[in-house]
Amino acid sequence: MTHLPPPAEELRLLDAELRQLDARRAQLLTRRAWLVAALHQARQRPQAQSSPWPPQAAPARPETAAPSVQNVLLVLGGVLLTLAAAVFTLVSWGHMGIAGRALVLGAVTLATLAAPVALLKRGLRSTAESVAGLGLALTVLDAYALHAAALAGTDGTGYAAAATAVLAAAWTAYGLLPATSALRLPLPCALAAAQAPLLLWAVAADAGPHLITGALLVTAGLDAVAVARLTAGAVRITAVVAAYGMGGWGVLGAAWLSFTAGGPGDAWRAGALLLLAAVIAVGSALRGPGVGHALGLAVTAGLLVVGALGGVVRSVVPSQWAVPAHLAVGIALLAVVRAGRLPEALRRGFARASGAVQALAVLTTLPVVVVVLLGPAGRLGRVWSGAPSDARAAVAVDVPWPPHAMVAPAVLAAVAAVLAAAVRTRLWRPRARIGAVGLLWATALILPAILEIPYTAGLLVLGVLTAAALYACRITAPAAQVTALVLALVTAAALTLVSLASQSATLAVLSALTTLFAAASWRAGVAPFTAPVSLVYAGALASAWGAAADWTPARTALLVLAPAAAAAVLAARLGASRATVPVEAVGAALGLFAVALAVTDPPMLALVLALCGVIAAGTALRAERRPVGYAATALFVVAAWVRLAAWDVGTPEAYTLPVTVPALLVGALRRRRDPRASSWTAYGAGLAATLLPSLVAAWADPMWTRPLLLGGAALLITLLGARYRLRAPLVLGGWVLALVTLHELAPYVVQVTGSLPRWAPPALAGLLLLALGATYEQRIRDVRRMREVLGRMH
């Protein structure tokens, strides 16, 4: 049953519900008023945007920071004041008396130099730096004014030297005062001013270039001392820059004086300057700015020592011994490194300096080596012109002999000895030995030309070097083996070029090189390189024998094919060796070269092509070289065509039947092995090779012989295709037979058509269409049956 409260309780509940409804209504009214106001503002915003008055722009951001503006203002103020003081000193000085001049300049300078003290106390450091810079500039103007007013008769250069010394001392004292020690400008400026006094005093004293260079080096030494004593900061950076700058100019001057020394005395003085620079570099390396700088300074010191002592030795020996003199000092420097107990930085630097000197010495011998290697190439245009008188004449054909070549063997041998004896580290010793071997090889290569030994003896030396390099290929180390192989190839090429001067020398050298490289091919590691090279020399030997026998190039091509055939046989014997592909490539190149030689003689060209086809067919017998059979077939076909062209044969069947018959035989073999093979694959290409060209010729042939024979052949092919149900013979033979028949009957058709009345052809066409329409269904069945028959054929 429903519970009903008493009336009084029910009245109380109703009043509570009404109060809640009133509160909710007030809330909803407030929300409504807010939405009405928001809509009113939204209607007014587009009107404000379309107003002609632009909106108020946002305040612009500053483009520069306050410290930057401050620095710019201070620098500009200092510059303007300095310019004003300079104008006053240079222009307005003469309008005042001596007392006024001294009073004005002195008061302004002292006030300017004292102002930074007060500014530093107030914390205005940037302003104090600017004012201090102005004060330093005023001291320079004071020095100029003093010379212009009271010391005008003195020497300007000497006065400048004294003034820069005094200014450097004064600025140093000013920067070290307790009140101004916080300033960063005076001390670097004092150090910069200190670079000039010694140089200016040397110039003022009319000293020679040696003393001026000495002044530069002494200044650089003092800068180096300052670098060693100063801590990090602007002063030390200024000292480092000054030391490198003054030292660099001093070293350049001393090196020029040593290079242009007219006698031992000048060389000794220039050498002393270079040694002074070396001492400064060593001292800076020991107490320098860093490890990298120390190593660089040590290398520089070593080079300076070599330049100093080498220049002295150069002044007392002939000019051609200048390079060996410097090389001897560089090697001695390396000996000092190994014998003495030097710091690690100096040891490494001196060792690198010695290596740089030796490398430069070796570079001076490169012209001789290049002439010996490439000079004989000038005989390529005049082969077998006659044996030269000596080995030098054999190499210096169209190029001049380099000067001072006599010392090149000594330089190369000395550096090779150093590499073999001095390098003892485990990592670099094998490389050093290889380098030594290369240098000794270069020495032996250029020695015959330098000594001007007889031509035959020079050839013998090059042959022995080639044989020795090929024998060295037996070494198992990869780097050494590669080096020996490269040396052998380069020496063999040089020997070949030198031998071109004489016919007998060429034949003997090519025979020897063919044998040497063939013997070296027994080593599996170098066989991929030596075996092809042996075949190349064999081809060159064949060409040389043909030229020696006064054969035409076409006949010589037969000799060139001999190494090509040998390459094919050798490749078959090598099997899966890494030398197989290079040998085959060289054999193919020799075959192409033989073809190029015979191209001017068609009969001989046909024979060469046929022999190339035989070689290719022999190669195709190998299972992995079956595709070469296509090349062999092409060569045979081209050989036959060239032979027919040489016989002036113009009948196309003579060119096509040699292709068709082998193609049909191959197709028959293919069908016997694989009965499922398509007749188009087996016989299509062979039949088309003869039928299509003959069809074109038959249509242009006014005689009846070719159409008759072609039609008979097409009929036979069609019947064979129908007998054995082969699609390709049936289709090709049928189409050719139909076209030949059409060609033969065309004149009669034209004749009959011309004799008929004009209404006869349309009437005949209409009757044909009616007949076809009447038997349409039967014709469709016949066509389908024919398609099925052809489909069942192969």
PDB file of N, CA and C in Angstrom, residues 515-581:
ATOM      1  N   THR A 515     107.955 -15.966 -71.823  1.00  0.00           N
ATOM      2  CA  THR A 515     108.389 -17.130 -71.050  1.00  0.00           C
ATOM      3  C   THR A 515     108.391 -16.845 -69.555  1.00  0.00           C
ATOM      4  N   LEU A 516     108.891 -15.665 -69.169  1.00  0.00           N
ATOM      5  CA  LEU A 516     108.987 -15.340 -67.741  1.00  0.00           C
ATOM      6  C   LEU A 516     107.603 -15.277 -67.096  1.00  0.00           C
ATOM      7  N   PHE A 517     106.683 -14.600 -67.727  1.00  0.00           N
ATOM      8  CA  PHE A 517     105.351 -14.476 -67.125  1.00  0.00           C
ATOM      9  C   PHE A 517     104.600 -15.802 -67.178  1.00  0.00           C
ATOM     10  N   ALA A 518     104.859 -16.617 -68.195  1.00  0.00           N
ATOM     11  CA  ALA A 518     104.238 -17.941 -68.214  1.00  0.00           C
ATOM     12  C   ALA A 518     104.781 -18.817 -67.100  1.00  0.00           C
ATOM     13  N   ALA A 519     106.097 -18.721 -66.844  1.00  0.00           N
ATOM     14  CA  ALA A 519     106.678 -19.498 -65.746  1.00  0.00           C
ATOM     15  C   ALA A 519     106.159 -19.019 -64.399  1.00  0.00           C
ATOM     16  N   ALA A 520     105.968 -17.701 -64.249  1.00  0.00           N
ATOM     17  CA  ALA A 520     105.455 -17.175 -62.977  1.00  0.00           C
ATOM     18  C   ALA A 520     103.996 -17.545 -62.743  1.00  0.00           C
ATOM     19  N   SER A 521     103.283 -17.956 -63.806  1.00  0.00           N
ATOM     20  CA  SER A 521     101.863 -18.277 -63.651  1.00  0.00           C
ATOM     21  C   SER A 521     101.628 -19.575 -62.915  1.00  0.00           C
ATOM     22  N   TRP A 522     102.692 -20.339 -62.623  1.00  0.00           N
ATOM     23  CA  TRP A 522     102.502 -21.551 -61.829  1.00  0.00           C
ATOM     24  C   TRP A 522     102.128 -21.213 -60.399  1.00  0.00           C
ATOM     25  N   ARG A 523     102.394 -19.965 -59.959  1.00  0.00           N
ATOM     26  CA  ARG A 523     101.984 -19.534 -58.630  1.00  0.00           C
ATOM     27  C   ARG A 523     100.512 -19.132 -58.691  1.00  0.00           C
ATOM     28  N   ALA A 524      99.684 -19.801 -57.905  1.00  0.00           N
ATOM     29  CA  ALA A 524      98.243 -19.543 -57.969  1.00  0.00           C
ATOM     30  C   ALA A 524      97.895 -18.125 -57.548  1.00  0.00           C
ATOM     31  N   GLY A 525      98.708 -17.548 -56.659  1.00  0.00           N
ATOM     32  CA  GLY A 525      98.376 -16.218 -56.158  1.00  0.00           C
ATOM     33  C   GLY A 525      98.500 -15.132 -57.200  1.00  0.00           C
ATOM     34  N   VAL A 526      99.441 -15.278 -58.142  1.00  0.00           N
ATOM     35  CA  VAL A 526      99.656 -14.244 -59.149  1.00  0.00           C
ATOM     36  C   VAL A 526      99.229 -14.689 -60.536  1.00  0.00           C
ATOM     37  N   ALA A 527      98.769 -15.911 -60.679  1.00  0.00           N
ATOM     38  CA  ALA A 527      98.366 -16.413 -61.995  1.00  0.00           C
ATOM     39  C   ALA A 527      97.270 -15.574 -62.647  1.00  0.00           C
ATOM     40  N   PRO A 528      96.265 -15.041 -61.912  1.00  0.00           N
ATOM     41  CA  PRO A 528      95.259 -14.205 -62.581  1.00  0.00           C
ATOM     42  C   PRO A 528      95.838 -12.966 -63.248  1.00  0.00           C
ATOM     43  N   PHE A 529      97.066 -12.592 -62.904  1.00  0.00           N
ATOM     44  CA  PHE A 529      97.699 -11.415 -63.504  1.00  0.00           C
ATOM     45  C   PHE A 529      98.801 -11.805 -64.488  1.00  0.00           C
ATOM     46  N   THR A 530      99.623 -12.763 -64.121  1.00  0.00           N
ATOM     47  CA  THR A 530     100.761 -13.106 -64.966  1.00  0.00           C
ATOM     48  C   THR A 530     100.344 -13.904 -66.195  1.00  0.00           C
ATOM     49  N   ALA A 531      99.364 -14.795 -66.074  1.00  0.00           N
ATOM     50  CA  ALA A 531      98.939 -15.579 -67.234  1.00  0.00           C
ATOM     51  C   ALA A 531      98.363 -14.691 -68.342  1.00  0.00           C
ATOM     52  N   PRO A 532      97.450 -13.769 -68.057  1.00  0.00           N
ATOM     53  CA  PRO A 532      96.989 -12.869 -69.126  1.00  0.00           C
ATOM     54  C   PRO A 532      98.113 -12.021 -69.714  1.00  0.00           C
ATOM     55  N   VAL A 533      99.025 -11.545 -68.846  1.00  0.00           N
ATOM     56  CA  VAL A 533     100.134 -10.736 -69.361  1.00  0.00           C
ATOM     57  C   VAL A 533     101.015 -11.565 -70.285  1.00  0.00           C
ATOM     58  N   SER A 534     101.238 -12.834 -69.947  1.00  0.00           N
ATOM     59  CA  SER A 534     102.024 -13.711 -70.817  1.00  0.00           C
ATOM     60  C   SER A 534     101.350 -13.859 -72.184  1.00  0.00           C
ATOM     61  N   LEU A 535     100.036 -13.992 -72.199  1.00  0.00           N
ATOM     62  CA  LEU A 535      99.327 -14.096 -73.473  1.00  0.00           C
ATOM     63  C   LEU A 535      99.404 -12.789 -74.267  1.00  0.00           C
ATOM     64  N   VAL A 536      99.353 -11.662 -73.568  1.00  0.00           N
ATOM     65  CA  VAL A 536      99.485 -10.374 -74.261  1.00  0.00           C
ATOM     66  C   VAL A 536     100.844 -10.262 -74.940  1.00  0.00           C
ATOM     67  N   TYR A 537     101.904 -10.634 -74.204  1.00  0.00           N
ATOM     68  CA  TYR A 537     103.231 -10.597 -74.813  1.00  0.00           C
ATOM     69  C   TYR A 537     103.359 -11.626 -75.932  1.00  0.00           C
ATOM     70  N   ALA A 538     102.669 -12.760 -75.807  1.00  0.00           N
ATOM     71  CA  ALA A 538     102.681 -13.734 -76.900  1.00  0.00           C
ATOM     72  C   ALA A 538     102.025 -13.156 -78.149  1.00  0.00           C
ATOM     73  N   GLY A 539     100.914 -12.452 -77.988  1.00  0.00           N
ATOM     74  CA  GLY A 539     100.287 -11.795 -79.132  1.00  0.00           C
ATOM     75  C   GLY A 539     101.182 -10.733 -79.742  1.00  0.00           C
ATOM     76  N   ALA A 540     101.851  -9.954 -78.884  1.00  0.00           N
ATOM     77  CA  ALA A 540     102.790  -8.956 -79.394  1.00  0.00           C
ATOM     78  C   ALA A 540     103.951  -9.614 -80.129  1.00  0.00           C
ATOM     79  N   LEU A 541     104.419 -10.751 -79.594  1.00  0.00           N
ATOM     80  CA  LEU A 541     105.497 -11.475 -80.262  1.00  0.00           C
ATOM     81  C   LEU A 541     105.050 -11.988 -81.626  1.00  0.00           C
ATOM     82  N   ALA A 542     103.829 -12.498 -81.723  1.00  0.00           N
ATOM     83  CA  ALA A 542     103.317 -12.957 -83.013  1.00  0.00           C
ATOM     84  C   ALA A 542     103.247 -11.807 -84.013  1.00  0.00           C
ATOM     85  N   SER A 543     102.776 -10.668 -83.561  1.00  0.00           N
ATOM     86  CA  SER A 543     102.732  -9.499 -84.446  1.00  0.00           C
ATOM     87  C   SER A 543     104.130  -9.082 -84.875  1.00  0.00           C
ATOM     88  N   ALA A 544     105.068  -9.110 -83.937  1.00  0.00           N
ATOM     89  CA  ALA A 544     106.439  -8.729 -84.273  1.00  0.00           C
ATOM     90  C   ALA A 544     107.057  -9.704 -85.273  1.00  0.00           C
ATOM     91  N   TRP A 545     106.793 -11.011 -85.110  1.00  0.00           N
ATOM     92  CA  TRP A 545     107.317 -11.986 -86.068  1.00  0.00           C
ATOM     93  C   TRP A 545     106.721 -11.746 -87.451  1.00  0.00           C
ATOM     94  N   GLY A 546     105.443 -11.451 -87.530  1.00  0.00           N
ATOM     95  CA  GLY A 546     104.842 -11.166 -88.826  1.00  0.00           C
ATOM     96  C   GLY A 546     105.441  -9.939 -89.481  1.00  0.00           C
ATOM     97  N   ALA A 547     105.659  -8.876 -88.671  1.00  0.00           N
ATOM     98  CA  ALA A 547     106.281  -7.673 -89.226  1.00  0.00           C
ATOM     99  C   ALA A 547     107.718  -7.931 -89.647  1.00  0.00           C
ATOM    100  N   ALA A 548     108.450  -8.757 -88.867  1.00  0.00           N
ATOM    101  CA  ALA A 548     109.832  -9.067 -89.226  1.00  0.00           C
ATOM    102  C   ALA A 548     109.911  -9.869 -90.516  1.00  0.00           C
ATOM    103  N   ALA A 549     108.907 -10.696 -90.783  1.00  0.00           N
ATOM    104  CA  ALA A 549     108.882 -11.493 -92.011  1.00  0.00           C
ATOM    105  C   ALA A 549     108.276 -10.737 -93.183  1.00  0.00           C
ATOM    106  N   ASP A 550     108.000  -9.452 -93.009  1.00  0.00           N
ATOM    107  CA  ASP A 550     107.401  -8.612 -94.053  1.00  0.00           C
ATOM    108  C   ASP A 550     106.051  -9.156 -94.512  1.00  0.00           C
ATOM    109  N   TRP A 551     105.306  -9.736 -93.611  1.00  0.00           N
ATOM    110  CA  TRP A 551     103.965 -10.190 -93.931  1.00  0.00           C
ATOM    111  C   TRP A 551     103.001  -8.999 -93.872  1.00  0.00           C
ATOM    112  N   THR A 552     101.943  -9.143 -94.615  1.00  0.00           N
ATOM    113  CA  THR A 552     100.882  -8.145 -94.510  1.00  0.00           C
ATOM    114  C   THR A 552     100.156  -8.312 -93.171  1.00  0.00           C
ATOM    115  N   PRO A 553      99.474  -7.273 -92.715  1.00  0.00           N
ATOM    116  CA  PRO A 553      98.734  -7.420 -91.449  1.00  0.00           C
ATOM    117  C   PRO A 553      97.711  -8.541 -91.486  1.00  0.00           C
ATOM    118  N   ALA A 554      97.118  -8.788 -92.669  1.00  0.00           N
ATOM    119  CA  ALA A 554      96.111  -9.853 -92.750  1.00  0.00           C
ATOM    120  C   ALA A 554      96.750 -11.222 -92.518  1.00  0.00           C
ATOM    121  N   ARG A 555      97.928 -11.450 -93.084  1.00  0.00           N
ATOM    122  CA  ARG A 555      98.606 -12.730 -92.854  1.00  0.00           C
ATOM    123  C   ARG A 555      99.110 -12.828 -91.413  1.00  0.00           C
ATOM    124  N   THR A 556      99.525 -11.689 -90.848  1.00  0.00           N
ATOM    125  CA  THR A 556      99.977 -11.693 -89.454  1.00  0.00           C
ATOM    126  C   THR A 556      98.850 -12.073 -88.505  1.00  0.00           C
ATOM    127  N   ALA A 557      97.611 -11.811 -88.903  1.00  0.00           N
ATOM    128  CA  ALA A 557      96.472 -12.158 -88.045  1.00  0.00           C
ATOM    129  C   ALA A 557      96.428 -13.651 -87.758  1.00  0.00           C
ATOM    130  N   LEU A 558      96.901 -14.484 -88.711  1.00  0.00           N
ATOM    131  CA  LEU A 558      96.922 -15.925 -88.461  1.00  0.00           C
ATOM    132  C   LEU A 558      97.872 -16.279 -87.322  1.00  0.00           C
ATOM    133  N   LEU A 559      98.991 -15.555 -87.222  1.00  0.00           N
ATOM    134  CA  LEU A 559      99.914 -15.786 -86.108  1.00  0.00           C
ATOM    135  C   LEU A 559      99.312 -15.331 -84.780  1.00  0.00           C
ATOM    136  N   VAL A 560      98.565 -14.234 -84.826  1.00  0.00           N
ATOM    137  CA  VAL A 560      97.969 -13.718 -83.584  1.00  0.00           C
ATOM    138  C   VAL A 560      96.931 -14.682 -83.040  1.00  0.00           C
ATOM    139  N   LEU A 561      96.304 -15.469 -83.941  1.00  0.00           N
ATOM    140  CA  LEU A 561      95.301 -16.422 -83.472  1.00  0.00           C
ATOM    141  C   LEU A 561      95.908 -17.575 -82.673  1.00  0.00           C
ATOM    142  N   ALA A 562      97.200 -17.783 -82.816  1.00  0.00           N
ATOM    143  CA  ALA A 562      97.837 -18.876 -82.072  1.00  0.00           C
ATOM    144  C   ALA A 562      97.747 -18.659 -80.563  1.00  0.00           C
ATOM    145  N   PRO A 563      98.157 -17.505 -80.018  1.00  0.00           N
ATOM    146  CA  PRO A 563      97.964 -17.307 -78.575  1.00  0.00           C
ATOM    147  C   PRO A 563      96.497 -17.258 -78.170  1.00  0.00           C
ATOM    148  N   ALA A 564      95.598 -16.848 -79.089  1.00  0.00           N
ATOM    149  CA  ALA A 564      94.171 -16.883 -78.758  1.00  0.00           C
ATOM    150  C   ALA A 564      93.699 -18.316 -78.561  1.00  0.00           C
ATOM    151  N   ALA A 565      94.152 -19.213 -79.453  1.00  0.00           N
ATOM    152  CA  ALA A 565      93.807 -20.621 -79.286  1.00  0.00           C
ATOM    153  C   ALA A 565      94.443 -21.189 -78.024  1.00  0.00           C
ATOM    154  N   ALA A 566      95.682 -20.777 -77.748  1.00  0.00           N
ATOM    155  CA  ALA A 566      96.335 -21.237 -76.515  1.00  0.00           C
ATOM    156  C   ALA A 566      95.570 -20.767 -75.286  1.00  0.00           C
ATOM    157  N   ALA A 567      95.011 -19.564 -75.339  1.00  0.00           N
ATOM    158  CA  ALA A 567      94.213 -19.067 -74.217  1.00  0.00           C
ATOM    159  C   ALA A 567      92.978 -19.936 -74.003  1.00  0.00           C
ATOM    160  N   ALA A 568      92.322 -20.353 -75.083  1.00  0.00           N
ATOM    161  CA  ALA A 568      91.144 -21.207 -74.933  1.00  0.00           C
ATOM    162  C   ALA A 568      91.516 -22.556 -74.325  1.00  0.00           C
ATOM    163  N   VAL A 569      92.627 -23.130 -74.786  1.00  0.00           N
ATOM    164  CA  VAL A 569      93.067 -24.412 -74.226  1.00  0.00           C
ATOM    165  C   VAL A 569      93.455 -24.252 -72.761  1.00  0.00           C
ATOM    166  N   LEU A 570      94.183 -23.188 -72.451  1.00  0.00           N
ATOM    167  CA  LEU A 570      94.607 -22.956 -71.069  1.00  0.00           C
ATOM    168  C   LEU A 570      93.413 -22.739 -70.151  1.00  0.00           C
ATOM    169  N   ALA A 571      92.413 -22.005 -70.617  1.00  0.00           N
ATOM    170  CA  ALA A 571      91.215 -21.776 -69.798  1.00  0.00           C
ATOM    171  C   ALA A 571      90.505 -23.085 -69.502  1.00  0.00           C
ATOM    172  N   ALA A 572      90.476 -24.017 -70.487  1.00  0.00           N
ATOM    173  CA  ALA A 572      89.859 -25.321 -70.240  1.00  0.00           C
ATOM    174  C   ALA A 572      90.627 -26.117 -69.198  1.00  0.00           C
ATOM    175  N   ARG A 573      91.946 -25.962 -69.198  1.00  0.00           N
ATOM    176  CA  ARG A 573      92.760 -26.682 -68.218  1.00  0.00           C
ATOM    177  C   ARG A 573      92.638 -26.058 -66.826  1.00  0.00           C
ATOM    178  N   LEU A 574      92.445 -24.747 -66.758  1.00  0.00           N
ATOM    179  CA  LEU A 574      92.388 -24.077 -65.453  1.00  0.00           C
ATOM    180  C   LEU A 574      91.103 -24.400 -64.701  1.00  0.00           C
ATOM    181  N   GLY A 575      90.022 -24.620 -65.401  1.00  0.00           N
ATOM    182  CA  GLY A 575      88.770 -24.964 -64.730  1.00  0.00           C
ATOM    183  C   GLY A 575      88.200 -23.796 -63.947  1.00  0.00           C
ATOM    184  N   ALA A 576      88.004 -24.001 -62.641  1.00  0.00           N
ATOM    185  CA  ALA A 576      87.379 -22.990 -61.790  1.00  0.00           C
ATOM    186  C   ALA A 576      88.387 -22.040 -61.161  1.00  0.00           C
ATOM    187  N   SER A 577      89.588 -21.951 -61.674  1.00  0.00           N
ATOM    188  CA  SER A 577      90.607 -21.076 -61.120  1.00  0.00           C
ATOM    189  C   SER A 577      90.234 -19.605 -61.320  1.00  0.00           C
ATOM    190  N   ARG A 578      90.813 -18.741 -60.470  1.00  0.00           N
ATOM    191  CA  ARG A 578      90.569 -17.302 -60.608  1.00  0.00           C
ATOM    192  C   ARG A 578      91.204 -16.729 -61.870  1.00  0.00           C
ATOM    193  N   ALA A 579      92.119 -17.464 -62.473  1.00  0.00           N
ATOM    194  CA  ALA A 579      92.779 -16.984 -63.684  1.00  0.00           C
ATOM    195  C   ALA A 579      92.001 -17.309 -64.950  1.00  0.00           C
ATOM    196  N   THR A 580      90.938 -18.091 -64.848  1.00  0.00           N
ATOM    197  CA  THR A 580      90.220 -18.529 -66.040  1.00  0.00           C
ATOM    198  C   THR A 580      89.598 -17.356 -66.793  1.00  0.00           C
ATOM    199  N   VAL A 581      88.843 -16.544 -66.110  1.00  0.00           N
ATOM    200  CA  VAL A 581      88.164 -15.426 -66.768  1.00  0.00           C
ATOM    201  C   VAL A 581      89.156 -14.431 -67.367  1.00  0.00           C
TER     202      VAL A 581
END
